C-alpha cells in the first residue's frame, strides 16, 4: 500500500525559484507569495536569503523550517569562514544545507537552492530538495510552480549566456510559473551574484512580462 | 544565546513531551476535554512616521462563550517594545512574559536597551523549537536605536516584517482596511485612526473578536498604552453593586446586650529574631 506523507501544516512557501548558473555571474530569481493554505500570509516575502557575502539561497517549502535552517547555516558558514580567514565556498554552504536537511528529513519540509560565486569554481548552483539530496546543476528550478517551467527552462537555457540574457530568462520563467501556479505570485525578486558583488532587483506586479493565451 | 536564557540553555532538537501526554489523555476522558481559552482576536500594527501603533480587541473566547470581555492583548515586553498576541491565551501570555523577563535580564547584564530584532529572534527560536505546539501568533512592535520596527511571528516560528500587519481570526477584515488605507510615513492621528478602523472591522465582522479596542503608541519619546481607546457601544447595564444601603429594611426594635469577657489565661511566647 502506498504511503503518502501528509505535510505538516504551517506557512508554506510555495513558489518558483530558478537560479541559473552563468559564468561569471549568477542571477537568482524568486516570486513572492507566502501561503497558509488559502490565505496569503505575506504577498511580498523575500525568499532570497543571503547566507554570506556572495552566497544566497532560495527557500521553498515551510517558511518556519527554511528560515530556521537558513539561520543555522548562516551561523555555521560565518564561523567556518572566520576560522579559515577566507571567503567560503558555495559547495561548503550547499553541504551545510544538505547536512541539516538530510539529518532532519523526517521533520522538515524544505526545498532549497544554493547559489553563489567563489574564486575556485566561479558561479555555481546547487539543488537541495526535500529529503536532503545534493546535486550541482547549471540551471535549477524549485517550489510548487516549478513543474510548469521545466520545459521552458530546458528549451531556453543555453550555456554561456550573458548576465542580462540570464536575468531575462529567469524573470520570464518565474512570471510564467506565477501565471499558472496559485501558490506563486506577488513580485519577482532577482539577484545577480558575481566576483564584483551582488545586484538585487525587484520586478513589481504591473511590470511583469505579460503572457496570456486567453 | 547564553545571555537571553537565564535558568538553563534549552535542549537541542524538538521537545514533544507534552504532545505525547496530551495524545494519551485524549481517550481517557468521558466528557469533553475543556477547550483552551483562545483569544480569537483581531490584532494589528502600523509603522508610522515617528514610531509604531499597535491595536487589539479585548474579547477572549472559550468556544462560543466570551470568557473575558476586557482582556489585555497588548503585552509589555520592554519599555520600548510591546507585543500583541493572538491564539491560545495562556500561550501568548506566558511566552511574552518569558520574553520580557529574559530581555530584562539581558539589559541588566549587558547595560544595553533591548532591540526589537533581538526579541523577534528569541521568539522565533523558541516557537520553532516547539514546532507549533505553542499556539501563539504575535505581532511585535517597537522603537529602538535602529528605527521603528514591526514584526510578526507565527506559531511555527516563521517571521515576517511589513509596515502594516494583522493577525488573529479577524485578520482578513483588518487587512482589508490596512491595505486600502496604509501610506508610508503617516502622521500619528492618521495612524491611530487606521489601526482603530482595522480592529473595528475585525470586531464587526468576526464573531470571536469584539468588545473594546485597545491602542498602544510607541515612539522614541515613550509609550502611550490607551486602554480602552474605543469602548463598545453594545454594553449591558448591570449594577455590579448589590449592597443595600442603610435604611432599606425598617428597624422595629433594638436591644443592646453587652457581652462580658473574662481573661482566662495569658501566655507570652518570645519570638526568635536572631
Tab-separated table of N, CA and C in Angstrom, chain A residues 8-11 34 39-45 62-69 71 104 107-108, chain B residues 13-14 121 124 128 131 152-162 164 166-167 171-172 175 179:
chain	number	residue	atom	x	y	z
A	8	UNK	N	3.174	18.587	7.218
A	8	UNK	CA	2.672	19.250	8.415
A	8	UNK	C	2.095	20.603	8.040
A	9	UNK	N	1.075	21.076	8.808
A	9	UNK	CA	0.533	22.390	8.487
A	9	UNK	C	1.529	23.478	8.856
A	10	UNK	N	1.230	24.673	8.476
A	10	UNK	CA	2.176	25.742	8.759
A	10	UNK	C	2.317	26.576	7.518
A	11	UNK	N	2.985	27.681	7.643
A	11	UNK	CA	3.094	28.539	6.481
A	11	UNK	C	3.937	27.844	5.432
A	34	UNK	N	3.620	33.953	0.278
A	34	UNK	CA	3.708	33.008	1.380
A	34	UNK	C	2.295	32.571	1.685
A	39	UNK	N	-4.845	31.296	2.412
A	39	UNK	CA	-4.612	32.670	2.840
A	39	UNK	C	-3.166	33.048	2.567
A	40	UNK	N	-2.992	34.209	1.954
A	40	UNK	CA	-1.632	34.668	1.670
A	40	UNK	C	-1.145	35.430	2.888
A	41	UNK	N	-0.194	34.854	3.601
A	41	UNK	CA	0.277	35.491	4.827
A	41	UNK	C	1.116	36.717	4.525
A	42	UNK	N	1.897	36.661	3.446
A	42	UNK	CA	2.710	37.810	3.073
A	42	UNK	C	2.841	37.815	1.565
A	43	UNK	N	2.430	38.901	0.937
A	43	UNK	CA	2.446	38.910	-0.529
A	43	UNK	C	3.756	39.482	-1.085
A	44	UNK	N	4.638	39.921	-0.204
A	44	UNK	CA	5.904	40.460	-0.690
A	44	UNK	C	7.086	39.850	0.062
A	45	UNK	N	7.015	38.554	0.337
A	45	UNK	CA	8.107	37.929	1.085
A	45	UNK	C	9.400	37.988	0.312
A	62	UNK	N	8.226	24.940	3.832
A	62	UNK	CA	7.678	25.585	5.031
A	62	UNK	C	8.521	26.802	5.398
A	63	UNK	N	7.851	27.947	5.584
A	63	UNK	CA	8.591	29.171	5.894
A	63	UNK	C	9.379	29.036	7.180
A	64	UNK	N	8.722	28.460	8.213
A	64	UNK	CA	9.384	28.344	9.509
A	64	UNK	C	10.629	27.474	9.390
A	65	UNK	N	10.488	26.304	8.712
A	65	UNK	CA	11.627	25.387	8.580
A	65	UNK	C	12.772	26.030	7.816
A	66	UNK	N	12.462	26.649	6.672
A	66	UNK	CA	13.546	27.197	5.852
A	66	UNK	C	14.203	28.394	6.522
A	67	UNK	N	13.426	29.206	7.241
A	67	UNK	CA	14.053	30.328	7.944
A	67	UNK	C	15.002	29.801	9.011
A	68	UNK	N	14.545	28.765	9.722
A	68	UNK	CA	15.391	28.202	10.779
A	68	UNK	C	16.677	27.607	10.202
A	69	UNK	N	16.543	26.832	9.118
A	69	UNK	CA	17.732	26.206	8.519
A	69	UNK	C	18.684	27.273	8.005
A	71	UNK	N	19.076	30.287	9.019
A	71	UNK	CA	19.764	30.932	10.144
A	71	UNK	C	20.908	30.062	10.645
A	104	UNK	N	17.500	15.874	9.428
A	104	UNK	CA	16.162	16.057	9.985
A	104	UNK	C	15.095	15.898	8.910
A	107	UNK	N	11.364	15.521	9.820
A	107	UNK	CA	10.639	16.622	10.443
A	107	UNK	C	10.513	17.848	9.555
A	108	UNK	N	11.399	17.939	8.546
A	108	UNK	CA	11.432	19.186	7.782
A	108	UNK	C	10.709	19.103	6.448
B	13	UNK	N	17.083	20.289	19.574
B	13	UNK	CA	16.071	19.459	18.933
B	13	UNK	C	14.669	19.786	19.435
B	14	UNK	N	13.707	18.973	19.090
B	14	UNK	CA	12.312	19.204	19.431
B	14	UNK	C	11.954	18.515	20.740
B	121	UNK	N	14.055	37.381	17.310
B	121	UNK	CA	14.881	36.181	17.171
B	121	UNK	C	14.667	35.209	18.321
B	124	UNK	N	11.335	33.566	17.771
B	124	UNK	CA	11.384	32.628	16.648
B	124	UNK	C	12.066	31.329	17.074
B	128	UNK	N	9.919	27.888	17.173
B	128	UNK	CA	10.315	26.845	16.220
B	128	UNK	C	10.665	25.564	16.966
B	131	UNK	N	7.734	23.599	17.602
B	131	UNK	CA	7.123	23.027	16.403
B	131	UNK	C	5.605	23.221	16.332
B	152	UNK	N	5.969	40.069	12.677
B	152	UNK	CA	5.010	39.086	13.140
B	152	UNK	C	5.698	37.728	13.238
B	153	UNK	N	5.420	36.985	14.306
B	153	UNK	CA	5.972	35.645	14.474
B	153	UNK	C	4.804	34.666	14.551
B	154	UNK	N	4.838	33.636	13.682
B	154	UNK	CA	3.760	32.658	13.660
B	154	UNK	C	4.001	31.538	14.656
B	155	UNK	N	3.004	30.689	14.904
B	155	UNK	CA	3.166	29.624	15.893
B	155	UNK	C	4.226	28.603	15.519
B	156	UNK	N	4.525	28.456	14.217
B	156	UNK	CA	5.565	27.505	13.839
B	156	UNK	C	6.940	28.135	13.797
B	157	UNK	N	7.007	29.441	14.034
B	157	UNK	CA	8.319	30.071	14.078
B	157	UNK	C	8.699	30.839	12.834
B	158	UNK	N	7.742	31.159	11.965
B	158	UNK	CA	8.097	31.939	10.779
B	158	UNK	C	7.955	33.416	11.100
B	159	UNK	N	8.851	34.212	10.552
B	159	UNK	CA	8.878	35.644	10.850
B	159	UNK	C	8.621	36.429	9.571
B	160	UNK	N	7.787	37.482	9.687
B	160	UNK	CA	7.565	38.360	8.545
B	160	UNK	C	7.679	39.782	9.027
B	161	UNK	N	8.202	40.645	8.172
B	161	UNK	CA	8.214	42.040	8.559
B	161	UNK	C	7.597	42.877	7.453
B	162	UNK	N	6.704	43.748	7.857
B	162	UNK	CA	5.983	44.598	6.907
B	162	UNK	C	5.646	45.891	7.629
B	164	UNK	N	2.771	47.192	7.768
B	164	UNK	CA	1.459	47.021	8.399
B	164	UNK	C	1.150	45.537	8.466
B	166	UNK	N	-1.599	42.337	10.319
B	166	UNK	CA	-2.762	41.971	11.128
B	166	UNK	C	-2.720	40.468	11.349
B	167	UNK	N	-3.146	40.039	12.542
B	167	UNK	CA	-3.169	38.600	12.854
B	167	UNK	C	-4.435	38.282	13.632
B	171	UNK	N	-8.140	38.780	11.082
B	171	UNK	CA	-7.071	39.443	10.344
B	171	UNK	C	-7.461	39.820	8.922
B	172	UNK	N	-8.296	39.000	8.307
B	172	UNK	CA	-8.661	39.320	6.923
B	172	UNK	C	-9.456	40.609	6.864
B	175	UNK	N	-7.012	43.418	7.568
B	175	UNK	CA	-6.053	43.610	6.482
B	175	UNK	C	-6.682	44.359	5.313
B	179	UNK	N	-4.751	47.469	3.915
B	179	UNK	CA	-4.277	47.512	2.523
B	179	UNK	C	-4.792	48.762	1.821
